[in-house]
Structure formats: C-alpha cells, structure tokens
mmCIF file of C-alpha atoms in Angstrom:
data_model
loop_
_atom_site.group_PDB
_atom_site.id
_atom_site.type_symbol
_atom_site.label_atom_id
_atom_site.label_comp_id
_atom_site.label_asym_id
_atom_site.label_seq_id
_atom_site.Cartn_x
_atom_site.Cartn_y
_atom_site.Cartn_z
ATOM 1 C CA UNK A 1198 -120.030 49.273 88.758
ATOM 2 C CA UNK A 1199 -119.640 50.250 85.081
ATOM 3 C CA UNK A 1200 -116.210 51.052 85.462
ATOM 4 C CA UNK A 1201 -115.333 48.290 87.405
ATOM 5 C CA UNK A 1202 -116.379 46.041 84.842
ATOM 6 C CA UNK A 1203 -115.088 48.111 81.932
ATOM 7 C CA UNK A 1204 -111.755 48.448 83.330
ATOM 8 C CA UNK A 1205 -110.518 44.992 82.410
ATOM 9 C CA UNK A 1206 -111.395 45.219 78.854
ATOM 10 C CA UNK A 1207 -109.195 48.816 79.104
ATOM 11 C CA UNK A 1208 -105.973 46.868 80.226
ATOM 12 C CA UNK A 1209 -106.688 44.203 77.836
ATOM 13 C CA UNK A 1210 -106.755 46.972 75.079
ATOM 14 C CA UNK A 1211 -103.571 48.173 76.488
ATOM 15 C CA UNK A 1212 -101.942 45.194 76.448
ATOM 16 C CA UNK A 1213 -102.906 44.662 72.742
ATOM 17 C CA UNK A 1214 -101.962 47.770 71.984
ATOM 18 C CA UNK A 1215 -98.478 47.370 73.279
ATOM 19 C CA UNK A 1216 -97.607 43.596 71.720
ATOM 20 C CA UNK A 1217 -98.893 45.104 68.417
ATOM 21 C CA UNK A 1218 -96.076 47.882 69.000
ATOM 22 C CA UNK A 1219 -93.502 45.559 69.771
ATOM 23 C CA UNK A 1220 -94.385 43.112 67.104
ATOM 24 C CA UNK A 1221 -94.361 46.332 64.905
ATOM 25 C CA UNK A 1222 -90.875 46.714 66.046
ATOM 26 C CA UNK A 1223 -89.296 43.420 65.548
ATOM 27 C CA UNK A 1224 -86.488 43.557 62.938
ATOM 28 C CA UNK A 1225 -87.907 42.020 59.313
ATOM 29 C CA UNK A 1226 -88.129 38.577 58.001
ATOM 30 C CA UNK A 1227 -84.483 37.775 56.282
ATOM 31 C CA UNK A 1228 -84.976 34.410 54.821
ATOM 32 C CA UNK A 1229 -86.300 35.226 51.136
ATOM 33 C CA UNK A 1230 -86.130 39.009 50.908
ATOM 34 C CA UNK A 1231 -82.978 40.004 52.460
ATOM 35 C CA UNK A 1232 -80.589 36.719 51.756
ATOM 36 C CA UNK A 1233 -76.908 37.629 51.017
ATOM 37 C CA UNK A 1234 -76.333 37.527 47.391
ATOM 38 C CA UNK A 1235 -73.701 34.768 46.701
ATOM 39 C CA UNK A 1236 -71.174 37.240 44.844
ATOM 40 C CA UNK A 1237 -71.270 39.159 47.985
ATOM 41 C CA UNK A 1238 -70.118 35.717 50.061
ATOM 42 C CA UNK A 1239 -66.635 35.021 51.230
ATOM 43 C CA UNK A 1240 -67.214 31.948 48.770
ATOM 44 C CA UNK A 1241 -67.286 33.123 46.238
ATOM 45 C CA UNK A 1242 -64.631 35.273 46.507
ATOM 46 C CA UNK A 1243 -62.386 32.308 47.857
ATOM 47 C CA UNK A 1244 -63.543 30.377 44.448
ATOM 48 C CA UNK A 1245 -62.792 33.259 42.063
ATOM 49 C CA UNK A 1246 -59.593 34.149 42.883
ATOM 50 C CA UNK A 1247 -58.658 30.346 42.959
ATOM 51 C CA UNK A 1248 -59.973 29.838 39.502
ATOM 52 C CA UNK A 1249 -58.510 33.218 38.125
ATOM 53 C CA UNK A 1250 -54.658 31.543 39.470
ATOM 54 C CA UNK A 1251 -55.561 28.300 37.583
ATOM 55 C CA UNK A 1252 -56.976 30.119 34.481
ATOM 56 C CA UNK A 1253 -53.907 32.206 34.893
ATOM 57 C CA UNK A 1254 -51.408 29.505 34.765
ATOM 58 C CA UNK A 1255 -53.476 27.516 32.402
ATOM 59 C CA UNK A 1256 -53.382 30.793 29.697
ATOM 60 C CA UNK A 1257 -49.645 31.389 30.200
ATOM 61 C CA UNK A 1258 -48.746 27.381 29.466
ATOM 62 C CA UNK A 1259 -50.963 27.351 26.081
ATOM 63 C CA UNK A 1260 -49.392 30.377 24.955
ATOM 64 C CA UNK A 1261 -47.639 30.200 21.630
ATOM 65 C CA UNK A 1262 -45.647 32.323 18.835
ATOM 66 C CA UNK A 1263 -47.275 32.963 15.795
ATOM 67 C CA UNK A 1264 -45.639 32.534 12.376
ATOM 68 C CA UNK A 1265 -45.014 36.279 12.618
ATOM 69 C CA UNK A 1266 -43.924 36.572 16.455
ATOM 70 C CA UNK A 1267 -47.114 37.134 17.657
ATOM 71 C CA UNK A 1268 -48.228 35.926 20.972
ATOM 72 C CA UNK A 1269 -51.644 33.828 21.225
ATOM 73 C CA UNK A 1270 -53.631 31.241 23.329
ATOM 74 C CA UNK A 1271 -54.421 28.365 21.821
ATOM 75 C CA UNK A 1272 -55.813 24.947 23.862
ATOM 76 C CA UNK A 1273 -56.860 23.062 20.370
ATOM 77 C CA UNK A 1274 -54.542 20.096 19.353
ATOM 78 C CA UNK A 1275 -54.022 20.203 15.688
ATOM 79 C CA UNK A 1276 -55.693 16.903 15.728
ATOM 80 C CA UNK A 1277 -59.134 18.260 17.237
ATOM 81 C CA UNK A 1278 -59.023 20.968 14.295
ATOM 82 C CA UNK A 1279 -58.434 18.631 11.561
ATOM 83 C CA UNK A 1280 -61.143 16.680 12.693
ATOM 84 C CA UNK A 1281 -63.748 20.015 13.011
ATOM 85 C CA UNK A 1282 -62.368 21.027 9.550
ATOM 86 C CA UNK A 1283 -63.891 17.423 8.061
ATOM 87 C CA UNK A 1284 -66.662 17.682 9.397
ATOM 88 C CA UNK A 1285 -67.270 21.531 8.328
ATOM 89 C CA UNK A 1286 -65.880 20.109 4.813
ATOM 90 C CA UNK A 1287 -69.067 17.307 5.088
ATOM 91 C CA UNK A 1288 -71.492 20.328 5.382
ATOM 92 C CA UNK A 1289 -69.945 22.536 2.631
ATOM 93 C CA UNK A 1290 -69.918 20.052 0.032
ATOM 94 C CA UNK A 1291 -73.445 19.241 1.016
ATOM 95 C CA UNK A 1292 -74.190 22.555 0.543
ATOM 96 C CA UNK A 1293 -72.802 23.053 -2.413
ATOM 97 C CA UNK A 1294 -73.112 19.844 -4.031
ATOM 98 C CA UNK A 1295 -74.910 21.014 -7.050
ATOM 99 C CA UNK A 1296 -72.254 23.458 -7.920
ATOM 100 C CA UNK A 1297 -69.042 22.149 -7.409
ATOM 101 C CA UNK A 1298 -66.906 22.543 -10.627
ATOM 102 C CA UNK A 1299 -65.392 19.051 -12.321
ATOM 103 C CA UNK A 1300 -61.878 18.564 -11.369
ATOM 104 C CA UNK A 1301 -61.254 18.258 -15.268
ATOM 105 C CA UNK A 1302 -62.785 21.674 -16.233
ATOM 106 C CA UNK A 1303 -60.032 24.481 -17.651
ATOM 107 C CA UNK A 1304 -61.284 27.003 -14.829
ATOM 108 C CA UNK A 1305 -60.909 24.393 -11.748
ATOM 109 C CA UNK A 1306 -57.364 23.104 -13.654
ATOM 110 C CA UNK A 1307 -56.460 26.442 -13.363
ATOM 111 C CA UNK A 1308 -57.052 27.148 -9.610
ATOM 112 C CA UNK A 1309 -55.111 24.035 -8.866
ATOM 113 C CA UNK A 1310 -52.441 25.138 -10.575
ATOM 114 C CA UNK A 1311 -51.960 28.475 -9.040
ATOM 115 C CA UNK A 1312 -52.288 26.779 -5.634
ATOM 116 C CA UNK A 1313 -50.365 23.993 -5.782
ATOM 117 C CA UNK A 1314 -47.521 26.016 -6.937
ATOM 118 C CA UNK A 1315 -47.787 28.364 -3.926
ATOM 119 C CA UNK A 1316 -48.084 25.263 -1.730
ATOM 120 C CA UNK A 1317 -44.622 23.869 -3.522
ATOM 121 C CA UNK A 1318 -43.016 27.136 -2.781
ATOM 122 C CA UNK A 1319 -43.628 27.621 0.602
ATOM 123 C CA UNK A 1320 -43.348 23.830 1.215
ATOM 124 C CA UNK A 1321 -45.869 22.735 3.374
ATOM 125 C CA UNK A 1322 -46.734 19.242 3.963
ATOM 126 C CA UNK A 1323 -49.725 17.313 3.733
ATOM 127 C CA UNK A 1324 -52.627 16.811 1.036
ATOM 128 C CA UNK A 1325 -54.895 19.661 -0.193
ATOM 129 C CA UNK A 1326 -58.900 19.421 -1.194
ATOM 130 C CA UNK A 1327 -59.029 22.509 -3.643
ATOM 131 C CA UNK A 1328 -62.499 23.344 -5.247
ATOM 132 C CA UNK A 1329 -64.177 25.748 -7.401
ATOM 133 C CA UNK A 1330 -68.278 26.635 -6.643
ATOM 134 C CA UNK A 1331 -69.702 27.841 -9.751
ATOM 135 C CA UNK A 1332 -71.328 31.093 -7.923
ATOM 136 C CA UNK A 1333 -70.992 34.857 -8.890
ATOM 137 C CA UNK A 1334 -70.088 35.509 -5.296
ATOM 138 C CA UNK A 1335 -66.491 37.011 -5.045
ATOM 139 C CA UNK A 1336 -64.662 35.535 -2.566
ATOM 140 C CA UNK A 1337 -62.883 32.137 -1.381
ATOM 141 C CA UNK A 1338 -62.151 30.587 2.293
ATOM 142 C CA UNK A 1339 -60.586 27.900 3.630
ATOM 143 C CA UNK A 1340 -61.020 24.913 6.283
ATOM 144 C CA UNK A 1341 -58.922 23.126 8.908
ATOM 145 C CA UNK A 1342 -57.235 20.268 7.239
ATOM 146 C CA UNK A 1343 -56.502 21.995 3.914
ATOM 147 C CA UNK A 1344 -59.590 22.722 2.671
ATOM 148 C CA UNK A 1345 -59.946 25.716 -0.084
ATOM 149 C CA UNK A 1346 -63.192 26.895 -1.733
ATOM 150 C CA UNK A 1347 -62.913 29.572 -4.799
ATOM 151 C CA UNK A 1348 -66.232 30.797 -5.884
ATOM 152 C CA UNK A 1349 -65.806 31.217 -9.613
ATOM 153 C CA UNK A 1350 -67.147 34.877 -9.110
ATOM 154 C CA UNK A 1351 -63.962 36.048 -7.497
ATOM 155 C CA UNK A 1352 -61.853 35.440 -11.101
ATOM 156 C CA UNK A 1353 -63.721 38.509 -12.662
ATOM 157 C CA UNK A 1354 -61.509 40.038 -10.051
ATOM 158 C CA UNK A 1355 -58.781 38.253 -9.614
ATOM 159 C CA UNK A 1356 -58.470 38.133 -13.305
ATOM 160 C CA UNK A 1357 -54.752 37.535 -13.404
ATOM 161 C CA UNK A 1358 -52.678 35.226 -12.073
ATOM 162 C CA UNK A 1359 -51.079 36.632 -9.995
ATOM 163 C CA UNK A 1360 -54.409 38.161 -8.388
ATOM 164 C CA UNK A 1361 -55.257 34.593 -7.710
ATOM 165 C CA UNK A 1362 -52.176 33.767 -6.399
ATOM 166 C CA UNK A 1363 -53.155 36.549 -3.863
ATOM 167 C CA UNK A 1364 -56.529 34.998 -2.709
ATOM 168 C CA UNK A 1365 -55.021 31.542 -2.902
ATOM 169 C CA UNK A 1366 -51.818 32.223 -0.820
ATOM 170 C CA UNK A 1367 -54.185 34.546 2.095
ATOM 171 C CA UNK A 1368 -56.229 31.609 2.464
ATOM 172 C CA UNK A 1369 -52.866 29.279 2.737
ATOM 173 C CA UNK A 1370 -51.361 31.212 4.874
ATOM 174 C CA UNK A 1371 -54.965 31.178 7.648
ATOM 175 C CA UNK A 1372 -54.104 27.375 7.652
ATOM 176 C CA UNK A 1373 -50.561 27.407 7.878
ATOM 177 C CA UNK A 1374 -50.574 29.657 11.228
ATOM 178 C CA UNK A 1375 -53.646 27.840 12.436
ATOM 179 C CA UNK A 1376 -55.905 30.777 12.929
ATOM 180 C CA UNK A 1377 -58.957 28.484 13.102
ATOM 181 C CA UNK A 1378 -57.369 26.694 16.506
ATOM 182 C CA UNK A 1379 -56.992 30.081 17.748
ATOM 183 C CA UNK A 1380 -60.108 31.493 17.124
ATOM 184 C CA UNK A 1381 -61.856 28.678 18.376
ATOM 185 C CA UNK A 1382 -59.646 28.535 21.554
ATOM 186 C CA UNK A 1383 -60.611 31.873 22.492
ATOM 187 C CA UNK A 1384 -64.088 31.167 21.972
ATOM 188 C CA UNK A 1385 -64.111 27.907 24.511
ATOM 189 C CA UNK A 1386 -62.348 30.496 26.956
ATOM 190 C CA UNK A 1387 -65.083 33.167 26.634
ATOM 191 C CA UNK A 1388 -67.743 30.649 27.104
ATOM 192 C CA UNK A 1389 -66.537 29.081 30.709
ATOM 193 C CA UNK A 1390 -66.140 33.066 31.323
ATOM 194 C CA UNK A 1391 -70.053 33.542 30.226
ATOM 195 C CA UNK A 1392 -71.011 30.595 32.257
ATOM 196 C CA UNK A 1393 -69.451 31.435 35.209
ATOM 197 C CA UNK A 1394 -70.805 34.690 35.502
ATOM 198 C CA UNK A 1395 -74.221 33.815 34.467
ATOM 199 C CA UNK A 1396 -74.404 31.009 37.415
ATOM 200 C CA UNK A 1397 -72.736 33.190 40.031
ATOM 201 C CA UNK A 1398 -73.290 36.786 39.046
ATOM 202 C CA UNK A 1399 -76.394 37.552 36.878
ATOM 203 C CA UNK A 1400 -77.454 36.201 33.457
ATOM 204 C CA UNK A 1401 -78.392 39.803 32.127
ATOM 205 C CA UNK A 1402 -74.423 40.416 32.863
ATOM 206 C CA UNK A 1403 -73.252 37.198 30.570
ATOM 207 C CA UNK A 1404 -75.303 38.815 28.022
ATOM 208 C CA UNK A 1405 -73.709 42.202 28.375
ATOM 209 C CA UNK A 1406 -70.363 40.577 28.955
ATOM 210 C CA UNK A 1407 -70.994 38.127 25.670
ATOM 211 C CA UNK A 1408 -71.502 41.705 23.347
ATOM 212 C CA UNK A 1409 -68.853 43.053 24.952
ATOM 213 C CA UNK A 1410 -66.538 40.440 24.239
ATOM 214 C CA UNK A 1411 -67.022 40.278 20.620
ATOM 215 C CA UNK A 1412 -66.814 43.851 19.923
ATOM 216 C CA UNK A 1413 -63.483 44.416 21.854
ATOM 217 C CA UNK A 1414 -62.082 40.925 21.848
ATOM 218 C CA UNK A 1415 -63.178 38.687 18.891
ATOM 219 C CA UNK A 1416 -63.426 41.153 15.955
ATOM 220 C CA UNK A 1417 -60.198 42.655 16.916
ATOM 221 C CA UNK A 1418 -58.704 39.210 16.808
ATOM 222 C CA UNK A 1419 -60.042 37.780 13.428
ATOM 223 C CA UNK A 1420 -59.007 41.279 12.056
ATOM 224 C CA UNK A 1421 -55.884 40.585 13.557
ATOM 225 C CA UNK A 1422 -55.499 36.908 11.782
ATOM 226 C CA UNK A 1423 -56.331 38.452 8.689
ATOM 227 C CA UNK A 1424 -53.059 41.439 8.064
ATOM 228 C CA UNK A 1425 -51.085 38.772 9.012
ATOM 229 C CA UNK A 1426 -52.950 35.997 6.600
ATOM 230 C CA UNK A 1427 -52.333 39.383 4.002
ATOM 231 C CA UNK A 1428 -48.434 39.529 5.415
ATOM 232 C CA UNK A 1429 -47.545 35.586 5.134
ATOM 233 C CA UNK A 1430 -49.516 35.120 1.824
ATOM 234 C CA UNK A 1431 -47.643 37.906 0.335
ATOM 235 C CA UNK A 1432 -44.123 36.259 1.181
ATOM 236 C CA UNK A 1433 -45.844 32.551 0.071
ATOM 237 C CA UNK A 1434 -46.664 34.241 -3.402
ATOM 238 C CA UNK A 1435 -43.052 35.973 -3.608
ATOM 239 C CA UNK A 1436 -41.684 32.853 -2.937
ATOM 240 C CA UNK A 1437 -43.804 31.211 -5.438
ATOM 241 C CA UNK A 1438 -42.463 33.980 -7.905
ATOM 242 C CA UNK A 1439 -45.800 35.691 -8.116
ATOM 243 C CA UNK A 1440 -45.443 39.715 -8.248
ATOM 244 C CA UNK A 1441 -46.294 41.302 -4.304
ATOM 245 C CA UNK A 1442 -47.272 44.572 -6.086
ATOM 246 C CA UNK A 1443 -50.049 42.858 -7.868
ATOM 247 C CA UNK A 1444 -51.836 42.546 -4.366
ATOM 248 C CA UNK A 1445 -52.471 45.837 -4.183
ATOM 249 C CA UNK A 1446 -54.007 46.099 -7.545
ATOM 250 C CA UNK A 1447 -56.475 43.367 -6.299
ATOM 251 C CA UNK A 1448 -57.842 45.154 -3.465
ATOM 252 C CA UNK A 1449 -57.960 48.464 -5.275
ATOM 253 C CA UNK A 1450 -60.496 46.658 -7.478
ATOM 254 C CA UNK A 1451 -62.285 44.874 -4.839
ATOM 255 C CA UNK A 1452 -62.336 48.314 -2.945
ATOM 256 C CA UNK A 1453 -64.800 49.532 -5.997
ATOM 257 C CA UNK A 1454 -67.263 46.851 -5.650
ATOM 258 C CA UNK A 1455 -67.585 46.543 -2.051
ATOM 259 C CA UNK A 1456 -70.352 47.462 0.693
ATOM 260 C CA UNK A 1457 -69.164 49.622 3.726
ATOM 261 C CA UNK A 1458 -68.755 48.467 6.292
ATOM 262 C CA UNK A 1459 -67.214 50.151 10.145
ATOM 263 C CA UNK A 1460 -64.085 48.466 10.623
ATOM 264 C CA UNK A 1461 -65.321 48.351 14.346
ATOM 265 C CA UNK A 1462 -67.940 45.970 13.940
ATOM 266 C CA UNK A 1463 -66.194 43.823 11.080
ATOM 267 C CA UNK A 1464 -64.358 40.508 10.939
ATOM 268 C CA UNK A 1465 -61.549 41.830 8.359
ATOM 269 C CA UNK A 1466 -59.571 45.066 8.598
ATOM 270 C CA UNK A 1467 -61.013 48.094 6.282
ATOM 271 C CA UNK A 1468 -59.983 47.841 2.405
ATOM 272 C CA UNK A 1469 -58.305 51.093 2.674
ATOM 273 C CA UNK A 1470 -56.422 50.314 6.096
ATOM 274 C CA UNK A 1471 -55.503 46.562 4.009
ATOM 275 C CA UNK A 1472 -53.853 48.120 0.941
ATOM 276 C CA UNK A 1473 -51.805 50.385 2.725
ATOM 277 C CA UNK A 1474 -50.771 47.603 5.060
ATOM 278 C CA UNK A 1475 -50.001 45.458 1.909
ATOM 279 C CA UNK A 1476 -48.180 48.688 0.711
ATOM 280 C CA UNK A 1477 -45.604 48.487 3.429
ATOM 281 C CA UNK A 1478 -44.997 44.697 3.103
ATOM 282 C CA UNK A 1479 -44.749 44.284 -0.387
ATOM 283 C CA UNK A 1480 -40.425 45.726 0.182
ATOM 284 C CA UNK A 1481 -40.499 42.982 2.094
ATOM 285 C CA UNK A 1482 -41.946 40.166 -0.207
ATOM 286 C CA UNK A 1483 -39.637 41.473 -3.036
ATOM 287 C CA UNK A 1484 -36.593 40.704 -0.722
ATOM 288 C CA UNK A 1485 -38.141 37.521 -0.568
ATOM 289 C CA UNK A 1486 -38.957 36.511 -4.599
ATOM 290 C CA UNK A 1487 -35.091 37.808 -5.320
ATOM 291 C CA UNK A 1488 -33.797 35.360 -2.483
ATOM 292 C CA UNK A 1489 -36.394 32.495 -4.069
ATOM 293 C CA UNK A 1490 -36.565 33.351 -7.599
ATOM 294 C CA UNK A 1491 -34.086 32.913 -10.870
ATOM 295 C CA UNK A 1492 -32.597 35.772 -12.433
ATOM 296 C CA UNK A 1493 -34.880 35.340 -15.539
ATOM 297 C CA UNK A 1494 -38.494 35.213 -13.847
ATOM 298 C CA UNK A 1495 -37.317 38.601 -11.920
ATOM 299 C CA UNK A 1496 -36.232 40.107 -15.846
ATOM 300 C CA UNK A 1497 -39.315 38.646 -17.402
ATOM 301 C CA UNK A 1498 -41.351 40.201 -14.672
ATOM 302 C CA UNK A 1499 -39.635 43.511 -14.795
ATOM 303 C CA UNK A 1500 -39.915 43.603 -18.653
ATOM 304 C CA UNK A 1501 -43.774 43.099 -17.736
ATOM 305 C CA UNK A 1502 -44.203 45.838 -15.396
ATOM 306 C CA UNK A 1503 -42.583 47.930 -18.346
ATOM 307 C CA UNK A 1504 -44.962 47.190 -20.799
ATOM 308 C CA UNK A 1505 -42.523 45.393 -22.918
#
C-alpha cells in the first residue's frame, strides 16, 4: 500500500528530474550577452569600404603642390582661413592688449621695416598687421590673414638685422604656403576618423587612435611645415638682400638658450637637425640674392663678412 502510493510521487520526481536536465541543456540566452558586435556585421563592412572609396577620391581631388613641390591635403578655402585668422587675431590682441608696442616707437618702426622689405621682395599681395609685444619671451608667430607678432624678447637674439630678417621671413613664408589651411585640414580629417571609430568600433580605440595620430601624423607634419617655412624664408630674405649665412648664426645662438626637447614629441625639427638643414640651403639662397641683388649690396656685404 505504501508503495503504491509512493510510487507516483517517484515518477513525478523523475519527470522533474528530467525537464530540469533538458532545460539545463537548452542552448543560452543570445539577446544581451551574446549579440553580434556591429564591426563584426556585413554592415558595417559594406559602409566602410564605401566611405574609405569616397574618402579616397575626396583626398586625391584636394590634393595640392606646395610652394616647394610637396604634396598635401588641404579642404580649407583661403577664405575660411582668413576668416579663423581674424578671429584668432581678436583673441591675441585681447590678450595682449596691455603690451602691444606703439606703432610710432623706434623698436616697432624697426620690425616694420625689416618686414615690409621682405614682403616687397618676395612680392606678395595683400595688407599686413605687424606688431611688437613688449615680453622677454623669444620668439614670434604668425596668423592666417597676415598677421605677425614679435615679442620684443626675441631682438636680444636676433640682434642684427639680418637675424630678424630670419624670424620675419620664416613666419612669411608659414603664410605664404598656407600651412595653417593644411594643418587644420588634416585635423578635420582625423576627427571624422576619431568619430567614426568611436561610434562603430570602441571609444577606448579613438583614444588610442587620437595619440597615435599625433605622434606619427601631426608632429611629423608641423615639423615638416617648419624646414620648409626655414627653406622659403631663406630665399624671401636673399631676395630681400639679407645675408642666408646669417641664419645659421641665429640658431647657433638660440641653440644655447634653449630647453631640450625629443624631436619625436615636438612641433619643430631639433635645433641641431635645423642648422644643418639651413646649412645645405643657404648655396641655394645665395644663387638667389646674386639673381635679385645689385652688384654693390653683394660687395658691401662681402666687405662685411671680411671685417672691412
């Protein structure tokens, strides 16, 4: 009688013994934890290499010559740079409103000067803002739209004319081959690049990929734009009858009060790896001031170089 009774309750065990084996056995839940990643979709693959033709045909029709021959990418009118250059002018003078040197004083006369004749030389059109900052900073830069600042600092320096002419015609010579448009270009490329992948691949990678990018694609660029800033400025001081060799004299002094700095992880080349560059192109700018200059600026300058 027991077992009679008992028996049902036995098969009903059984039974929930088997559905818990087969429920144990069932494959697993896919909807959250095991979702195909997008990048891993035939999507996305479909939309990448789509884009990467466009972007490839987009980069190959906005690519240009540089003054010296060099190829570049560059997608920013020259009216969208003048325009960012005013506005960066705006905040400079704002910033430095309480130091900008009268257009009247000897030191700011002077800059002009040297400038103006460099412009004349290597005849560029279109106006020029020049100013001096009263600041013992040594250095100068320039903005889209003709826009030079000299910190009075850098004549202790550049303490002869033709040193200035050096600094003056460099930061010329960024404007007149447009290195700001292509700097900037590169950097509204990169950023659709970091975009993308952050959306569709992984944030943490844009990161990585941003780092990347500026340690093996922007510094090597700006470092780029600046030997060939050093290589057209020396030809626009030639021209302008300034001596080439007098570059080299400027950096040897600025190489004695610099701070070190790896060339890998700078925006300008090494001062060492610059003179010797400016070494090799000053044969060049002399070809240039004989072609430009009359016979008695190249005899007063040789009689100079003498001593005499």
């Amino acid at each position: 009688f027991i077992s009679q009774r008992m028996w049902p309750i036995r098969r009903l065990s059984l039974g929930t013994r088997t559905q818990t084996r087969l429920f144990n056995n069932r494959p697993p839940y896919q909807r959250f934890n095991n979702k195909q990643k997008f990048w891993q979709t035939r999507t996305f693959w479909y939309t990448t290499g789509t884009g990467t033709v466009c972007g490839a045909i987009y980069y190959q029709s906005h690519l240009e010559d540089s003054p010296t021959g060099r190829r570049r990418f560059i997608n920013v009118s020259s009216a969208e740079e003048t325009q960012l250059g005013a506005s960066a002018y705006m905040q400079t003078m704002a910033t430095y409103r309480f130091q900008i040197v009268p257009h009247t004083s000897p030191v700011s006369q002077y800059v002009h000067k040297v400038a103006h004749r460099i412009i004349r030389a290597a005849n560029i059109p279109g106006s020029w803002e020049i100013h001096v900052i009263n600041s013992r900073e040594k250095n100068a830069f320039v903005l889209p739209g003709n826009k030079i600042f000299v910190f009075s600092g850098l004549l202790s320096v550049a303490n002869t004319e033709d040193a200035l002419a050096t600094v003056l015609a460099h930061e010329i010579a960024h404007v007149f081959a447009r290195h700001s448009a292509e700097k900037l270009s590169a950097a509204k490329a990169l950023q659709l690049l970091y975009i993308f992948v952050s959306l569709f691949v992984d944030p943490s990678a844009a990161e990585m990929g941003r780092s990347m990018a500026t340690l093996l694609v922007e510094l090597p660029n700006s470092r780029q734009c600046e030997q060939e800033a050093d290589e057209i400025g020396l030809e626009f001081m030639a021209r302008a009858c300034y001596d080439p060799h007098q570059a080299v004299e400027l950096w040897q002094r600025m190489q004695e009060n610099e701070q070190m700095v790896p060339q890998l992880l700078s925006t300008h080349p090494s001062t060492a790896k610059r003179i010797e560059n400016i070494r090799n192109m000053v044969p060049k700018a002399l070809m240039k001031k004989e072609a430009s200059c009359p016979p008695n600026d190249l005899t007063q300058t040789f009689f100079k170089q003498l001593g005499l």
